[in-house]
C-alpha cells in the first residue's frame, strides 16, 4: 500500500507531515510502493487524478476543488474519515465520516521540544514565501517567520513554542490548535485556499475568523486582486508585466504594520472537549483500519 500526498517543487509542511505521522502510527512495513492500493493521507488530496484501477483508502483527507470531483461510490474508494463536513457533503458520503484533518494525530505522538525563543510568529502559505517578502515583513514587525518549507521537526518545535501564531497556512492553524498554541487565522491572499479552512473548522464546531492579510509585494497584490493562482501567479509569468517593475518596499512596510496590528487581535482555539473527541475518533478509525487489514491478510 503506497502513501500518496501532494509534493511540489519545494517541501510544504502540511503535506510533509505525512512522512512524520504515518510511519510513527502504522505498523512497520504497512506502507510500501505497491500502487494497487493507495493510502490517501493528510492534505487536499482527494480528486479524480488518483488512478481508477487502484483501491484508495482515505484517512482524514479533504476535497478542496484543486482537482476534479471523483466518484467515490465506484467501488474503488474506502473512506475511513475525511477532514470536515464540507468534504463529506461534496463527496456525498455519511456525515459521520467527517472527523477532522488527520494532522490531529500529532497529539498521539512524541514531538520535538517547544522552541521557547519564538514569541509571536507568522506562518505564510508556502506559495507566499516565493511570491512575497515575508522575511522582511516579519523582521520589521518584530516577530518570527515560520517557514513552511523548513524540516517538519523544526516547524513543529516553533509552533509548539510560539506564544501566538498568526498563520496564512491552514496546517499552521491545524497543528497550533492540536498543540494548544493560540492562533490567529489570516485569510490566504490567493482566494482558492479559503474554503478548506471552513471544512476543517466545521469538524471542530469552530467559527474560524480569517482576518485580512496585506500583500508584501506587487505580485501578491496582483494575485489578491485578480484571483489568479497556478501558472498565472508564478514569478516568471508575472515578471513580463510592467507592474513587476514597481518597488515592493511600500507593500512590505504596510504588511509589517498590519502584522503588528494583527498580533493584538484575540487568538482562537477550539474547545478542549472538541479536540479530545476528534483525536479519539481519528485514532479509533486508524486502529480499526489497521486491525481490518491485519485480519484480512
PDB file of C-alpha atoms in Angstrom:
ATOM      1  CA  UNK A   1       0.000   0.000   0.000  1.00  0.00           C
ATOM      2  CA  UNK A   2       1.562   3.269  -1.160  1.00  0.00           C
ATOM      3  CA  UNK A   3       1.222   6.538   0.725  1.00  0.00           C
ATOM      4  CA  UNK A   4       0.107   9.355  -1.588  1.00  0.00           C
ATOM      5  CA  UNK A   5       0.200  13.062  -0.836  1.00  0.00           C
ATOM      6  CA  UNK A   6       0.958  16.294  -2.664  1.00  0.00           C
ATOM      7  CA  UNK A   7       4.581  17.114  -3.424  1.00  0.00           C
ATOM      8  CA  UNK A   8       5.516  20.273  -5.301  1.00  0.00           C
ATOM      9  CA  UNK A   9       8.883  21.674  -6.282  1.00  0.00           C
ATOM     10  CA  UNK A  10       9.586  22.575  -2.641  1.00  0.00           C
ATOM     11  CA  UNK A  11       8.585  20.784   0.588  1.00  0.00           C
ATOM     12  CA  UNK A  12       5.403  22.026   2.257  1.00  0.00           C
ATOM     13  CA  UNK A  13       4.846  21.462   5.976  1.00  0.00           C
ATOM     14  CA  UNK A  14       1.205  20.340   5.744  1.00  0.00           C
ATOM     15  CA  UNK A  15       1.973  17.733   3.111  1.00  0.00           C
ATOM     16  CA  UNK A  16       5.308  16.627   4.548  1.00  0.00           C
ATOM     17  CA  UNK A  17       3.533  15.802   7.813  1.00  0.00           C
ATOM     18  CA  UNK A  18       2.538  12.557   6.077  1.00  0.00           C
ATOM     19  CA  UNK A  19       6.119  11.332   6.343  1.00  0.00           C
ATOM     20  CA  UNK A  20       6.158  12.227  10.040  1.00  0.00           C
ATOM     21  CA  UNK A  21       2.761  10.913  11.158  1.00  0.00           C
ATOM     22  CA  UNK A  22       2.053   7.684   9.310  1.00  0.00           C
ATOM     23  CA  UNK A  23       5.370   5.841   9.804  1.00  0.00           C
ATOM     24  CA  UNK A  24       5.047   6.599  13.517  1.00  0.00           C
ATOM     25  CA  UNK A  25       1.454   5.366  13.877  1.00  0.00           C
ATOM     26  CA  UNK A  26       1.209   2.481  11.410  1.00  0.00           C
ATOM     27  CA  UNK A  27       2.891  -0.916  11.891  1.00  0.00           C
ATOM     28  CA  UNK A  28       6.334  -1.339  10.375  1.00  0.00           C
ATOM     29  CA  UNK A  29       6.060  -2.494   6.781  1.00  0.00           C
ATOM     30  CA  UNK A  30       2.406  -1.436   6.487  1.00  0.00           C
ATOM     31  CA  UNK A  31       3.262   1.063   3.751  1.00  0.00           C
ATOM     32  CA  UNK A  32       5.232   0.134   0.657  1.00  0.00           C
ATOM     33  CA  UNK A  33       5.399   1.077  -3.038  1.00  0.00           C
ATOM     34  CA  UNK A  34       2.519  -1.116  -4.251  1.00  0.00           C
ATOM     35  CA  UNK A  35       0.257   1.236  -6.235  1.00  0.00           C
ATOM     36  CA  UNK A  36      -2.579  -1.280  -6.438  1.00  0.00           C
ATOM     37  CA  UNK A  37      -3.585   0.117  -3.046  1.00  0.00           C
ATOM     38  CA  UNK A  38      -3.198   3.773  -2.096  1.00  0.00           C
ATOM     39  CA  UNK A  39      -3.178   5.283   1.394  1.00  0.00           C
ATOM     40  CA  UNK A  40      -4.654   8.771   0.897  1.00  0.00           C
ATOM     41  CA  UNK A  41      -3.297  10.848   3.756  1.00  0.00           C
ATOM     42  CA  UNK A  42      -3.028  14.409   5.042  1.00  0.00           C
ATOM     43  CA  UNK A  43      -3.952  17.214   2.667  1.00  0.00           C
ATOM     44  CA  UNK A  44      -6.462  18.211  -0.009  1.00  0.00           C
ATOM     45  CA  UNK A  45      -5.559  15.125  -1.992  1.00  0.00           C
ATOM     46  CA  UNK A  46      -8.995  13.674  -2.804  1.00  0.00           C
ATOM     47  CA  UNK A  47      -9.641  14.033  -6.532  1.00  0.00           C
ATOM     48  CA  UNK A  48     -10.140  12.367  -9.885  1.00  0.00           C
ATOM     49  CA  UNK A  49      -6.392  12.346 -10.533  1.00  0.00           C
ATOM     50  CA  UNK A  50      -5.867   9.181  -8.490  1.00  0.00           C
ATOM     51  CA  UNK A  51      -5.674   6.001 -10.609  1.00  0.00           C
ATOM     52  CA  UNK A  52      -9.085   4.441 -11.231  1.00  0.00           C
ATOM     53  CA  UNK A  53      -7.627   0.916 -11.042  1.00  0.00           C
ATOM     54  CA  UNK A  54      -6.162   1.455  -7.553  1.00  0.00           C
ATOM     55  CA  UNK A  55      -8.017   0.752  -4.324  1.00  0.00           C
ATOM     56  CA  UNK A  56      -7.982   4.040  -2.385  1.00  0.00           C
ATOM     57  CA  UNK A  57      -8.126   4.208   1.416  1.00  0.00           C
ATOM     58  CA  UNK A  58      -8.883   7.714   2.725  1.00  0.00           C
ATOM     59  CA  UNK A  59      -7.642   8.678   6.183  1.00  0.00           C
ATOM     60  CA  UNK A  60      -8.566  12.250   7.108  1.00  0.00           C
ATOM     61  CA  UNK A  61      -8.007  13.837   3.701  1.00  0.00           C
ATOM     62  CA  UNK A  62     -10.002  16.722   2.254  1.00  0.00           C
ATOM     63  CA  UNK A  63     -11.500  17.832  -1.038  1.00  0.00           C
ATOM     64  CA  UNK A  64     -10.759  21.468  -1.902  1.00  0.00           C
ATOM     65  CA  UNK A  65     -11.577  21.626  -5.605  1.00  0.00           C
ATOM     66  CA  UNK A  66      -7.945  21.639  -6.721  1.00  0.00           C
ATOM     67  CA  UNK A  67      -8.704  18.527  -8.793  1.00  0.00           C
ATOM     68  CA  UNK A  68     -11.886  17.200 -10.383  1.00  0.00           C
ATOM     69  CA  UNK A  69     -14.531  15.591  -8.185  1.00  0.00           C
ATOM     70  CA  UNK A  70     -14.125  11.805  -8.076  1.00  0.00           C
ATOM     71  CA  UNK A  71     -16.918   9.239  -7.987  1.00  0.00           C
ATOM     72  CA  UNK A  72     -16.223   7.784  -4.550  1.00  0.00           C
ATOM     73  CA  UNK A  73     -19.098   5.329  -4.986  1.00  0.00           C
ATOM     74  CA  UNK A  74     -17.481   3.460  -7.902  1.00  0.00           C
ATOM     75  CA  UNK A  75     -16.196   0.659  -5.669  1.00  0.00           C
ATOM     76  CA  UNK A  76     -12.545   1.733  -5.624  1.00  0.00           C
ATOM     77  CA  UNK A  77     -12.788   4.011  -2.574  1.00  0.00           C
ATOM     78  CA  UNK A  78     -12.725   3.007   1.096  1.00  0.00           C
ATOM     79  CA  UNK A  79     -13.257   6.179   3.122  1.00  0.00           C
ATOM     80  CA  UNK A  80     -12.480   5.788   6.834  1.00  0.00           C
ATOM     81  CA  UNK A  81     -12.793   9.507   7.632  1.00  0.00           C
ATOM     82  CA  UNK A  82     -12.419  12.911   5.990  1.00  0.00           C
ATOM     83  CA  UNK A  83     -11.268  16.371   7.062  1.00  0.00           C
ATOM     84  CA  UNK A  84     -14.635  18.022   7.579  1.00  0.00           C
ATOM     85  CA  UNK A  85     -18.349  18.324   6.807  1.00  0.00           C
ATOM     86  CA  UNK A  86     -17.864  20.228   3.543  1.00  0.00           C
ATOM     87  CA  UNK A  87     -15.784  17.366   2.143  1.00  0.00           C
ATOM     88  CA  UNK A  88     -18.356  14.805   3.300  1.00  0.00           C
ATOM     89  CA  UNK A  89     -21.228  16.772   1.750  1.00  0.00           C
ATOM     90  CA  UNK A  90     -19.383  17.349  -1.541  1.00  0.00           C
ATOM     91  CA  UNK A  91     -18.495  13.669  -1.874  1.00  0.00           C
ATOM     92  CA  UNK A  92     -21.983  12.558  -0.885  1.00  0.00           C
ATOM     93  CA  UNK A  93     -20.873  10.336   1.989  1.00  0.00           C
ATOM     94  CA  UNK A  94     -22.095   9.739   5.542  1.00  0.00           C
ATOM     95  CA  UNK A  95     -21.656  12.951   7.599  1.00  0.00           C
ATOM     96  CA  UNK A  96     -20.423  10.755  10.466  1.00  0.00           C
ATOM     97  CA  UNK A  97     -17.227  10.207   8.450  1.00  0.00           C
ATOM     98  CA  UNK A  98     -16.398  13.889   8.959  1.00  0.00           C
ATOM     99  CA  UNK A  99     -13.963  13.639  11.885  1.00  0.00           C
ATOM    100  CA  UNK A 100     -11.052  16.036  11.349  1.00  0.00           C
ATOM    101  CA  UNK A 101      -7.857  16.582   9.406  1.00  0.00           C
ATOM    102  CA  UNK A 102      -5.578  13.663  10.261  1.00  0.00           C
ATOM    103  CA  UNK A 103      -2.786  16.022  11.323  1.00  0.00           C
ATOM    104  CA  UNK A 104      -4.726  15.927  14.619  1.00  0.00           C
ATOM    105  CA  UNK A 105      -2.953  12.611  15.198  1.00  0.00           C
ATOM    106  CA  UNK A 106       0.181  14.544  16.167  1.00  0.00           C
ATOM    107  CA  UNK A 107      -1.465  14.712  19.589  1.00  0.00           C
ATOM    108  CA  UNK A 108      -0.836  10.985  19.988  1.00  0.00           C
ATOM    109  CA  UNK A 109       2.862  11.223  19.127  1.00  0.00           C
ATOM    110  CA  UNK A 110       6.111  12.198  20.786  1.00  0.00           C
ATOM    111  CA  UNK A 111       7.029  15.614  19.411  1.00  0.00           C
ATOM    112  CA  UNK A 112      10.124  17.845  19.406  1.00  0.00           C
ATOM    113  CA  UNK A 113      10.597  20.107  22.425  1.00  0.00           C
ATOM    114  CA  UNK A 114       8.974  23.551  22.031  1.00  0.00           C
ATOM    115  CA  UNK A 115      11.281  26.349  20.875  1.00  0.00           C
ATOM    116  CA  UNK A 116      10.709  28.897  23.628  1.00  0.00           C
ATOM    117  CA  UNK A 117      12.509  31.659  21.690  1.00  0.00           C
ATOM    118  CA  UNK A 118       9.766  32.082  19.105  1.00  0.00           C
ATOM    119  CA  UNK A 119       7.385  34.559  20.790  1.00  0.00           C
ATOM    120  CA  UNK A 120       4.822  35.881  18.304  1.00  0.00           C
ATOM    121  CA  UNK A 121       5.184  34.175  14.923  1.00  0.00           C
ATOM    122  CA  UNK A 122       3.777  34.391  11.417  1.00  0.00           C
ATOM    123  CA  UNK A 123       3.496  31.403   9.075  1.00  0.00           C
ATOM    124  CA  UNK A 124       2.743  32.286   5.438  1.00  0.00           C
ATOM    125  CA  UNK A 125       1.349  29.799   2.946  1.00  0.00           C
ATOM    126  CA  UNK A 126       4.343  28.173   1.297  1.00  0.00           C
ATOM    127  CA  UNK A 127       3.467  29.799  -2.050  1.00  0.00           C
ATOM    128  CA  UNK A 128       3.566  33.235  -0.426  1.00  0.00           C
ATOM    129  CA  UNK A 129       7.200  32.683   0.523  1.00  0.00           C
ATOM    130  CA  UNK A 130       8.095  32.802  -3.167  1.00  0.00           C
ATOM    131  CA  UNK A 131       5.640  35.488  -4.181  1.00  0.00           C
ATOM    132  CA  UNK A 132       6.191  37.895  -1.311  1.00  0.00           C
ATOM    133  CA  UNK A 133       8.765  39.377   1.049  1.00  0.00           C
ATOM    134  CA  UNK A 134       7.588  37.899   4.351  1.00  0.00           C
ATOM    135  CA  UNK A 135      11.004  37.518   5.947  1.00  0.00           C
ATOM    136  CA  UNK A 136      11.478  41.283   5.797  1.00  0.00           C
ATOM    137  CA  UNK A 137       7.883  41.987   6.875  1.00  0.00           C
ATOM    138  CA  UNK A 138       8.337  39.778   9.942  1.00  0.00           C
ATOM    139  CA  UNK A 139      11.656  41.430  10.750  1.00  0.00           C
ATOM    140  CA  UNK A 140      10.038  44.871  10.620  1.00  0.00           C
ATOM    141  CA  UNK A 141       7.113  43.646  12.746  1.00  0.00           C
ATOM    142  CA  UNK A 142       9.455  42.117  15.336  1.00  0.00           C
ATOM    143  CA  UNK A 143       8.119  38.597  15.019  1.00  0.00           C
ATOM    144  CA  UNK A 144       9.417  35.177  13.998  1.00  0.00           C
ATOM    145  CA  UNK A 145       8.863  33.904  10.476  1.00  0.00           C
ATOM    146  CA  UNK A 146       7.925  30.211  10.425  1.00  0.00           C
ATOM    147  CA  UNK A 147       8.913  28.838   7.037  1.00  0.00           C
ATOM    148  CA  UNK A 148       6.596  26.060   5.820  1.00  0.00           C
ATOM    149  CA  UNK A 149       9.380  24.688   3.593  1.00  0.00           C
ATOM    150  CA  UNK A 150      11.691  24.013   6.551  1.00  0.00           C
ATOM    151  CA  UNK A 151      12.006  20.499   8.090  1.00  0.00           C
ATOM    152  CA  UNK A 152       8.857  19.277   9.841  1.00  0.00           C
ATOM    153  CA  UNK A 153      10.613  18.825  13.200  1.00  0.00           C
ATOM    154  CA  UNK A 154      11.772  22.457  13.223  1.00  0.00           C
ATOM    155  CA  UNK A 155       8.323  23.808  12.319  1.00  0.00           C
ATOM    156  CA  UNK A 156       6.628  21.639  14.946  1.00  0.00           C
ATOM    157  CA  UNK A 157       9.052  22.924  17.579  1.00  0.00           C
ATOM    158  CA  UNK A 158       8.423  26.544  16.575  1.00  0.00           C
ATOM    159  CA  UNK A 159       4.628  26.206  16.542  1.00  0.00           C
ATOM    160  CA  UNK A 160       4.645  24.464  19.918  1.00  0.00           C
ATOM    161  CA  UNK A 161       6.854  27.187  21.393  1.00  0.00           C
ATOM    162  CA  UNK A 162       5.066  30.209  19.931  1.00  0.00           C
ATOM    163  CA  UNK A 163       3.146  32.492  22.263  1.00  0.00           C
ATOM    164  CA  UNK A 164       0.743  33.313  19.413  1.00  0.00           C
ATOM    165  CA  UNK A 165       0.808  32.068  15.815  1.00  0.00           C
ATOM    166  CA  UNK A 166      -0.589  34.215  13.015  1.00  0.00           C
ATOM    167  CA  UNK A 167      -0.987  31.877  10.076  1.00  0.00           C
ATOM    168  CA  UNK A 168      -1.957  32.027   6.418  1.00  0.00           C
ATOM    169  CA  UNK A 169      -1.134  28.313   6.147  1.00  0.00           C
ATOM    170  CA  UNK A 170      -4.108  26.162   7.131  1.00  0.00           C
ATOM    171  CA  UNK A 171      -1.930  23.413   8.578  1.00  0.00           C
ATOM    172  CA  UNK A 172      -0.255  26.044  10.716  1.00  0.00           C
ATOM    173  CA  UNK A 173      -3.647  26.597  12.358  1.00  0.00           C
ATOM    174  CA  UNK A 174      -4.482  22.874  12.460  1.00  0.00           C
ATOM    175  CA  UNK A 175      -1.223  21.989  14.193  1.00  0.00           C
ATOM    176  CA  UNK A 176      -1.290  25.027  16.502  1.00  0.00           C
ATOM    177  CA  UNK A 177      -4.810  24.102  17.541  1.00  0.00           C
ATOM    178  CA  UNK A 178      -3.823  20.469  18.089  1.00  0.00           C
ATOM    179  CA  UNK A 179      -0.843  21.515  20.238  1.00  0.00           C
ATOM    180  CA  UNK A 180      -2.937  24.156  22.049  1.00  0.00           C
ATOM    181  CA  UNK A 181      -0.947  27.131  20.752  1.00  0.00           C
ATOM    182  CA  UNK A 182      -3.290  30.144  20.386  1.00  0.00           C
ATOM    183  CA  UNK A 183      -3.564  31.138  16.732  1.00  0.00           C
ATOM    184  CA  UNK A 184      -4.918  33.939  14.553  1.00  0.00           C
ATOM    185  CA  UNK A 185      -6.136  32.983  11.103  1.00  0.00           C
ATOM    186  CA  UNK A 186      -5.036  35.079   8.126  1.00  0.00           C
ATOM    187  CA  UNK A 187      -7.200  34.872   5.005  1.00  0.00           C
ATOM    188  CA  UNK A 188      -4.959  33.463   2.249  1.00  0.00           C
ATOM    189  CA  UNK A 189      -4.092  36.070  -0.353  1.00  0.00           C
ATOM    190  CA  UNK A 190      -4.902  33.552  -3.091  1.00  0.00           C
ATOM    191  CA  UNK A 191      -8.669  33.015  -2.818  1.00  0.00           C
ATOM    192  CA  UNK A 192      -8.511  29.374  -3.926  1.00  0.00           C
ATOM    193  CA  UNK A 193      -7.229  28.398  -0.476  1.00  0.00           C
ATOM    194  CA  UNK A 194     -10.147  29.818   1.565  1.00  0.00           C
ATOM    195  CA  UNK A 195     -12.843  27.130   1.621  1.00  0.00           C
ATOM    196  CA  UNK A 196     -10.733  24.309   3.005  1.00  0.00           C
ATOM    197  CA  UNK A 197     -10.297  26.278   6.257  1.00  0.00           C
ATOM    198  CA  UNK A 198     -14.063  26.170   6.803  1.00  0.00           C
ATOM    199  CA  UNK A 199     -14.086  22.428   6.129  1.00  0.00           C
ATOM    200  CA  UNK A 200     -11.543  21.736   8.892  1.00  0.00           C
ATOM    201  CA  UNK A 201     -13.122  24.214  11.320  1.00  0.00           C
ATOM    202  CA  UNK A 202     -16.558  22.677  10.792  1.00  0.00           C
ATOM    203  CA  UNK A 203     -15.354  19.340  12.153  1.00  0.00           C
ATOM    204  CA  UNK A 204     -14.457  21.064  15.428  1.00  0.00           C
ATOM    205  CA  UNK A 205     -17.553  23.260  15.640  1.00  0.00           C
ATOM    206  CA  UNK A 206     -15.225  26.246  15.348  1.00  0.00           C
ATOM    207  CA  UNK A 207     -16.330  29.615  13.970  1.00  0.00           C
ATOM    208  CA  UNK A 208     -12.998  30.386  12.367  1.00  0.00           C
ATOM    209  CA  UNK A 209     -12.101  34.034  11.879  1.00  0.00           C
ATOM    210  CA  UNK A 210      -9.993  34.670   8.776  1.00  0.00           C
ATOM    211  CA  UNK A 211      -8.515  38.149   9.048  1.00  0.00           C
ATOM    212  CA  UNK A 212      -7.421  40.178   6.033  1.00  0.00           C
ATOM    213  CA  UNK A 213      -3.742  39.846   5.186  1.00  0.00           C
ATOM    214  CA  UNK A 214      -1.900  42.652   3.440  1.00  0.00           C
ATOM    215  CA  UNK A 215       0.366  41.714   0.483  1.00  0.00           C
ATOM    216  CA  UNK A 216       4.110  42.253   0.792  1.00  0.00           C
ATOM    217  CA  UNK A 217       4.762  42.587  -2.938  1.00  0.00           C
ATOM    218  CA  UNK A 218       3.222  43.754  -6.185  1.00  0.00           C
ATOM    219  CA  UNK A 219       2.863  40.119  -7.251  1.00  0.00           C
ATOM    220  CA  UNK A 220       0.853  39.274  -4.135  1.00  0.00           C
ATOM    221  CA  UNK A 221      -1.302  42.359  -4.683  1.00  0.00           C
ATOM    222  CA  UNK A 222      -1.905  41.234  -8.274  1.00  0.00           C
ATOM    223  CA  UNK A 223      -2.900  37.723  -7.167  1.00  0.00           C
ATOM    224  CA  UNK A 224      -5.188  39.031  -4.444  1.00  0.00           C
ATOM    225  CA  UNK A 225      -6.992  41.406  -6.802  1.00  0.00           C
ATOM    226  CA  UNK A 226      -7.258  39.066  -9.800  1.00  0.00           C
ATOM    227  CA  UNK A 227      -7.622  35.725  -8.014  1.00  0.00           C
ATOM    228  CA  UNK A 228      -5.021  34.254 -10.318  1.00  0.00           C
ATOM    229  CA  UNK A 229      -3.020  31.374  -8.914  1.00  0.00           C
ATOM    230  CA  UNK A 230      -1.251  28.457 -10.541  1.00  0.00           C
ATOM    231  CA  UNK A 231       0.941  29.299 -13.530  1.00  0.00           C
ATOM    232  CA  UNK A 232      -0.596  32.779 -13.878  1.00  0.00           C
ATOM    233  CA  UNK A 233       0.584  33.653 -10.389  1.00  0.00           C
ATOM    234  CA  UNK A 234       4.144  32.448 -10.813  1.00  0.00           C
ATOM    235  CA  UNK A 235       7.165  34.734 -10.690  1.00  0.00           C
ATOM    236  CA  UNK A 236       8.230  34.042 -14.261  1.00  0.00           C
ATOM    237  CA  UNK A 237       4.847  34.821 -15.819  1.00  0.00           C
ATOM    238  CA  UNK A 238       4.318  37.975 -13.789  1.00  0.00           C
ATOM    239  CA  UNK A 239       7.836  39.287 -14.420  1.00  0.00           C
ATOM    240  CA  UNK A 240       6.847  40.132 -18.001  1.00  0.00           C
ATOM    241  CA  UNK A 241       4.253  42.618 -16.738  1.00  0.00           C
ATOM    242  CA  UNK A 242       5.103  46.340 -16.355  1.00  0.00           C
ATOM    243  CA  UNK A 243       3.707  46.057 -12.821  1.00  0.00           C
ATOM    244  CA  UNK A 244       6.677  43.903 -11.880  1.00  0.00           C
ATOM    245  CA  UNK A 245       8.917  46.971 -12.036  1.00  0.00           C
ATOM    246  CA  UNK A 246       7.134  48.724  -9.159  1.00  0.00           C
ATOM    247  CA  UNK A 247       9.239  48.606  -5.953  1.00  0.00           C
ATOM    248  CA  UNK A 248       7.880  46.302  -3.259  1.00  0.00           C
ATOM    249  CA  UNK A 249       9.191  48.262  -0.270  1.00  0.00           C
ATOM    250  CA  UNK A 250       5.941  50.181   0.361  1.00  0.00           C
ATOM    251  CA  UNK A 251       3.885  46.977   0.243  1.00  0.00           C
ATOM    252  CA  UNK A 252       6.291  45.228   2.621  1.00  0.00           C
ATOM    253  CA  UNK A 253       6.246  48.062   5.153  1.00  0.00           C
ATOM    254  CA  UNK A 254       2.435  48.242   5.092  1.00  0.00           C
ATOM    255  CA  UNK A 255       2.212  44.473   5.545  1.00  0.00           C
ATOM    256  CA  UNK A 256       4.603  44.644   8.510  1.00  0.00           C
ATOM    257  CA  UNK A 257       2.487  47.295  10.242  1.00  0.00           C
ATOM    258  CA  UNK A 258      -0.607  45.221   9.564  1.00  0.00           C
ATOM    259  CA  UNK A 259       1.014  42.081  11.010  1.00  0.00           C
ATOM    260  CA  UNK A 260       1.910  44.026  14.135  1.00  0.00           C
ATOM    261  CA  UNK A 261      -1.735  45.082  14.456  1.00  0.00           C
ATOM    262  CA  UNK A 262      -2.938  41.513  13.892  1.00  0.00           C
ATOM    263  CA  UNK A 263      -0.807  40.318  16.803  1.00  0.00           C
ATOM    264  CA  UNK A 264      -3.128  42.288  19.113  1.00  0.00           C
ATOM    265  CA  UNK A 265      -6.276  40.512  17.931  1.00  0.00           C
ATOM    266  CA  UNK A 266      -7.902  37.875  20.099  1.00  0.00           C
ATOM    267  CA  UNK A 267      -6.468  34.456  19.163  1.00  0.00           C
ATOM    268  CA  UNK A 268      -8.532  31.309  18.719  1.00  0.00           C
ATOM    269  CA  UNK A 269      -8.524  27.728  19.988  1.00  0.00           C
ATOM    270  CA  UNK A 270     -11.114  25.006  19.589  1.00  0.00           C
ATOM    271  CA  UNK A 271     -12.725  23.702  22.768  1.00  0.00           C
ATOM    272  CA  UNK A 272     -10.658  21.232  24.783  1.00  0.00           C
ATOM    273  CA  UNK A 273     -13.550  18.769  24.724  1.00  0.00           C
ATOM    274  CA  UNK A 274     -13.848  19.003  20.933  1.00  0.00           C
ATOM    275  CA  UNK A 275     -10.136  18.456  20.301  1.00  0.00           C
ATOM    276  CA  UNK A 276     -10.069  15.443  22.624  1.00  0.00           C
ATOM    277  CA  UNK A 277     -13.155  13.937  20.989  1.00  0.00           C
ATOM    278  CA  UNK A 278     -11.905  14.189  17.399  1.00  0.00           C
ATOM    279  CA  UNK A 279      -8.472  12.910  18.410  1.00  0.00           C
ATOM    280  CA  UNK A 280     -10.047   9.815  19.971  1.00  0.00           C
ATOM    281  CA  UNK A 281     -12.286   9.267  16.952  1.00  0.00           C
ATOM    282  CA  UNK A 282      -9.397   9.632  14.490  1.00  0.00           C
ATOM    283  CA  UNK A 283      -7.224   7.225  16.480  1.00  0.00           C
ATOM    284  CA  UNK A 284     -10.089   4.732  16.612  1.00  0.00           C
ATOM    285  CA  UNK A 285     -10.553   4.981  12.842  1.00  0.00           C
ATOM    286  CA  UNK A 286      -6.863   4.332  12.194  1.00  0.00           C
ATOM    287  CA  UNK A 287      -6.796   1.447  14.675  1.00  0.00           C
ATOM    288  CA  UNK A 288      -9.912  -0.090  13.128  1.00  0.00           C
ATOM    289  CA  UNK A 289      -8.397   0.172   9.661  1.00  0.00           C
ATOM    290  CA  UNK A 290      -5.143  -1.479  10.717  1.00  0.00           C
ATOM    291  CA  UNK A 291      -6.993  -4.273  12.507  1.00  0.00           C
ATOM    292  CA  UNK A 292      -9.171  -4.946   9.477  1.00  0.00           C
ATOM    293  CA  UNK A 293      -6.126  -5.139   7.207  1.00  0.00           C
ATOM    294  CA  UNK A 294      -4.261  -7.453   9.537  1.00  0.00           C
ATOM    295  CA  UNK A 295      -7.304  -9.710   9.877  1.00  0.00           C
ATOM    296  CA  UNK A 296      -7.714  -9.892   6.094  1.00  0.00           C
ATOM    297  CA  UNK A 297      -4.061 -10.730   5.479  1.00  0.00           C
TER     298      UNK A 297
END
